[in-house]
Amino acid sequence: MNLLGGEEGRGFAQLMQQLPQERLTTASIAVARLERAVKLTVEYTKQRHVFGKPLFAMQNTRFELAECATLQRVCRTFVDDCIASRLEGGLDVTTAAMAKHWASDPACRGVDRCLQRSGGDGDMKELDARSL
């Protein structure tokens, strides 16, 4: 007989016990992707020249990247706090769900905004942005 977990008939309950950890893992991955997107986009916009100057020098680009970096920092701070709470045994299901939502939704928006800075180049195989 194949048995997942310690007790027969308690699979769902046992699964639910690990839900905060799974949600925290999802939140951590989302934050890491946003951090990578911001890093790659800053590098790209400093190298890409438009109208004779780096894309990074344009005010709108800097505003967009500042907003993405702010999202990234807020998400990272909240997720790090949740990780510390989890390590101390105090992360509840509700806060874990909040971390997953707060990290994944803004991360998707932030990655999309970063990708917009590259215009059509973000779809090119040669650029690292494809792995975001």
PDB file of C-alpha atoms in Angstrom, residues 20-88:
ATOM      1  CA  PRO A  20       1.784  28.081   4.838  1.00  0.00           C
ATOM      2  CA  GLN A  21       5.168  26.731   3.730  1.00  0.00           C
ATOM      3  CA  GLU A  22       3.972  26.248   0.148  1.00  0.00           C
ATOM      4  CA  ARG A  23       2.502  29.747   0.029  1.00  0.00           C
ATOM      5  CA  LEU A  24       5.713  31.177   1.438  1.00  0.00           C
ATOM      6  CA  THR A  25       7.715  29.337  -1.202  1.00  0.00           C
ATOM      7  CA  THR A  26       5.518  30.810  -3.943  1.00  0.00           C
ATOM      8  CA  ALA A  27       5.955  34.299  -2.461  1.00  0.00           C
ATOM      9  CA  SER A  28       9.743  33.870  -2.323  1.00  0.00           C
ATOM     10  CA  ILE A  29       9.908  32.787  -5.953  1.00  0.00           C
ATOM     11  CA  ALA A  30       7.773  35.757  -7.021  1.00  0.00           C
ATOM     12  CA  VAL A  31      10.016  38.223  -5.190  1.00  0.00           C
ATOM     13  CA  ALA A  32      13.153  36.649  -6.654  1.00  0.00           C
ATOM     14  CA  ARG A  33      11.737  36.985 -10.174  1.00  0.00           C
ATOM     15  CA  LEU A  34      10.858  40.617  -9.608  1.00  0.00           C
ATOM     16  CA  GLU A  35      14.339  41.315  -8.224  1.00  0.00           C
ATOM     17  CA  ARG A  36      15.879  39.712 -11.287  1.00  0.00           C
ATOM     18  CA  ALA A  37      13.601  41.645 -13.629  1.00  0.00           C
ATOM     19  CA  VAL A  38      14.548  44.957 -12.026  1.00  0.00           C
ATOM     20  CA  LYS A  39      18.261  44.111 -12.143  1.00  0.00           C
ATOM     21  CA  LEU A  40      18.166  43.037 -15.794  1.00  0.00           C
ATOM     22  CA  THR A  41      16.056  46.026 -16.789  1.00  0.00           C
ATOM     23  CA  VAL A  42      18.379  48.527 -15.120  1.00  0.00           C
ATOM     24  CA  GLU A  43      21.344  46.928 -16.913  1.00  0.00           C
ATOM     25  CA  TYR A  44      19.494  46.901 -20.238  1.00  0.00           C
ATOM     26  CA  THR A  45      18.286  50.495 -20.028  1.00  0.00           C
ATOM     27  CA  LYS A  46      21.798  51.709 -19.233  1.00  0.00           C
ATOM     28  CA  GLN A  47      23.166  49.986 -22.345  1.00  0.00           C
ATOM     29  CA  ARG A  48      20.322  50.702 -24.796  1.00  0.00           C
ATOM     30  CA  HIS A  49      20.566  54.073 -26.500  1.00  0.00           C
ATOM     31  CA  VAL A  50      17.526  55.931 -27.853  1.00  0.00           C
ATOM     32  CA  PHE A  51      17.698  59.384 -29.423  1.00  0.00           C
ATOM     33  CA  GLY A  52      21.416  59.571 -28.704  1.00  0.00           C
ATOM     34  CA  LYS A  53      21.315  58.796 -24.981  1.00  0.00           C
ATOM     35  CA  PRO A  54      20.787  55.776 -22.741  1.00  0.00           C
ATOM     36  CA  LEU A  55      17.180  54.756 -22.198  1.00  0.00           C
ATOM     37  CA  PHE A  56      17.979  54.943 -18.476  1.00  0.00           C
ATOM     38  CA  ALA A  57      18.570  58.697 -18.818  1.00  0.00           C
ATOM     39  CA  MET A  58      14.935  59.270 -19.765  1.00  0.00           C
ATOM     40  CA  GLN A  59      12.753  60.518 -16.947  1.00  0.00           C
ATOM     41  CA  ASN A  60       9.849  58.148 -17.578  1.00  0.00           C
ATOM     42  CA  THR A  61      12.176  55.146 -17.572  1.00  0.00           C
ATOM     43  CA  ARG A  62      13.639  56.180 -14.237  1.00  0.00           C
ATOM     44  CA  PHE A  63      10.153  56.716 -12.781  1.00  0.00           C
ATOM     45  CA  GLU A  64       9.004  53.283 -13.956  1.00  0.00           C
ATOM     46  CA  LEU A  65      12.120  51.573 -12.607  1.00  0.00           C
ATOM     47  CA  ALA A  66      11.800  53.425  -9.293  1.00  0.00           C
ATOM     48  CA  GLU A  67       8.246  52.155  -8.930  1.00  0.00           C
ATOM     49  CA  CYS A  68       9.309  48.606  -9.792  1.00  0.00           C
ATOM     50  CA  ALA A  69      12.201  48.792  -7.316  1.00  0.00           C
ATOM     51  CA  THR A  70       9.787  50.042  -4.654  1.00  0.00           C
ATOM     52  CA  LEU A  71       7.434  47.124  -5.297  1.00  0.00           C
ATOM     53  CA  GLN A  72      10.393  44.786  -5.099  1.00  0.00           C
ATOM     54  CA  ARG A  73      11.631  46.188  -1.787  1.00  0.00           C
ATOM     55  CA  VAL A  74       8.205  46.181  -0.145  1.00  0.00           C
ATOM     56  CA  CYS A  75       7.565  42.606  -1.291  1.00  0.00           C
ATOM     57  CA  ARG A  76      11.008  41.462  -0.143  1.00  0.00           C
ATOM     58  CA  THR A  77      10.579  43.087   3.275  1.00  0.00           C
ATOM     59  CA  PHE A  78       7.187  41.470   3.851  1.00  0.00           C
ATOM     60  CA  VAL A  79       8.290  38.047   2.626  1.00  0.00           C
ATOM     61  CA  ASP A  80      11.483  38.194   4.713  1.00  0.00           C
ATOM     62  CA  ASP A  81       9.357  39.009   7.764  1.00  0.00           C
ATOM     63  CA  CYS A  82       7.140  36.004   6.980  1.00  0.00           C
ATOM     64  CA  ILE A  83      10.203  33.782   6.593  1.00  0.00           C
ATOM     65  CA  ALA A  84      11.467  34.890  10.004  1.00  0.00           C
ATOM     66  CA  SER A  85       8.035  34.222  11.477  1.00  0.00           C
ATOM     67  CA  ARG A  86       7.946  30.755   9.868  1.00  0.00           C
ATOM     68  CA  LEU A  87      11.386  29.914  11.269  1.00  0.00           C
ATOM     69  CA  GLU A  88      10.132  30.878  14.735  1.00  0.00           C
TER      70      GLU A  88
END
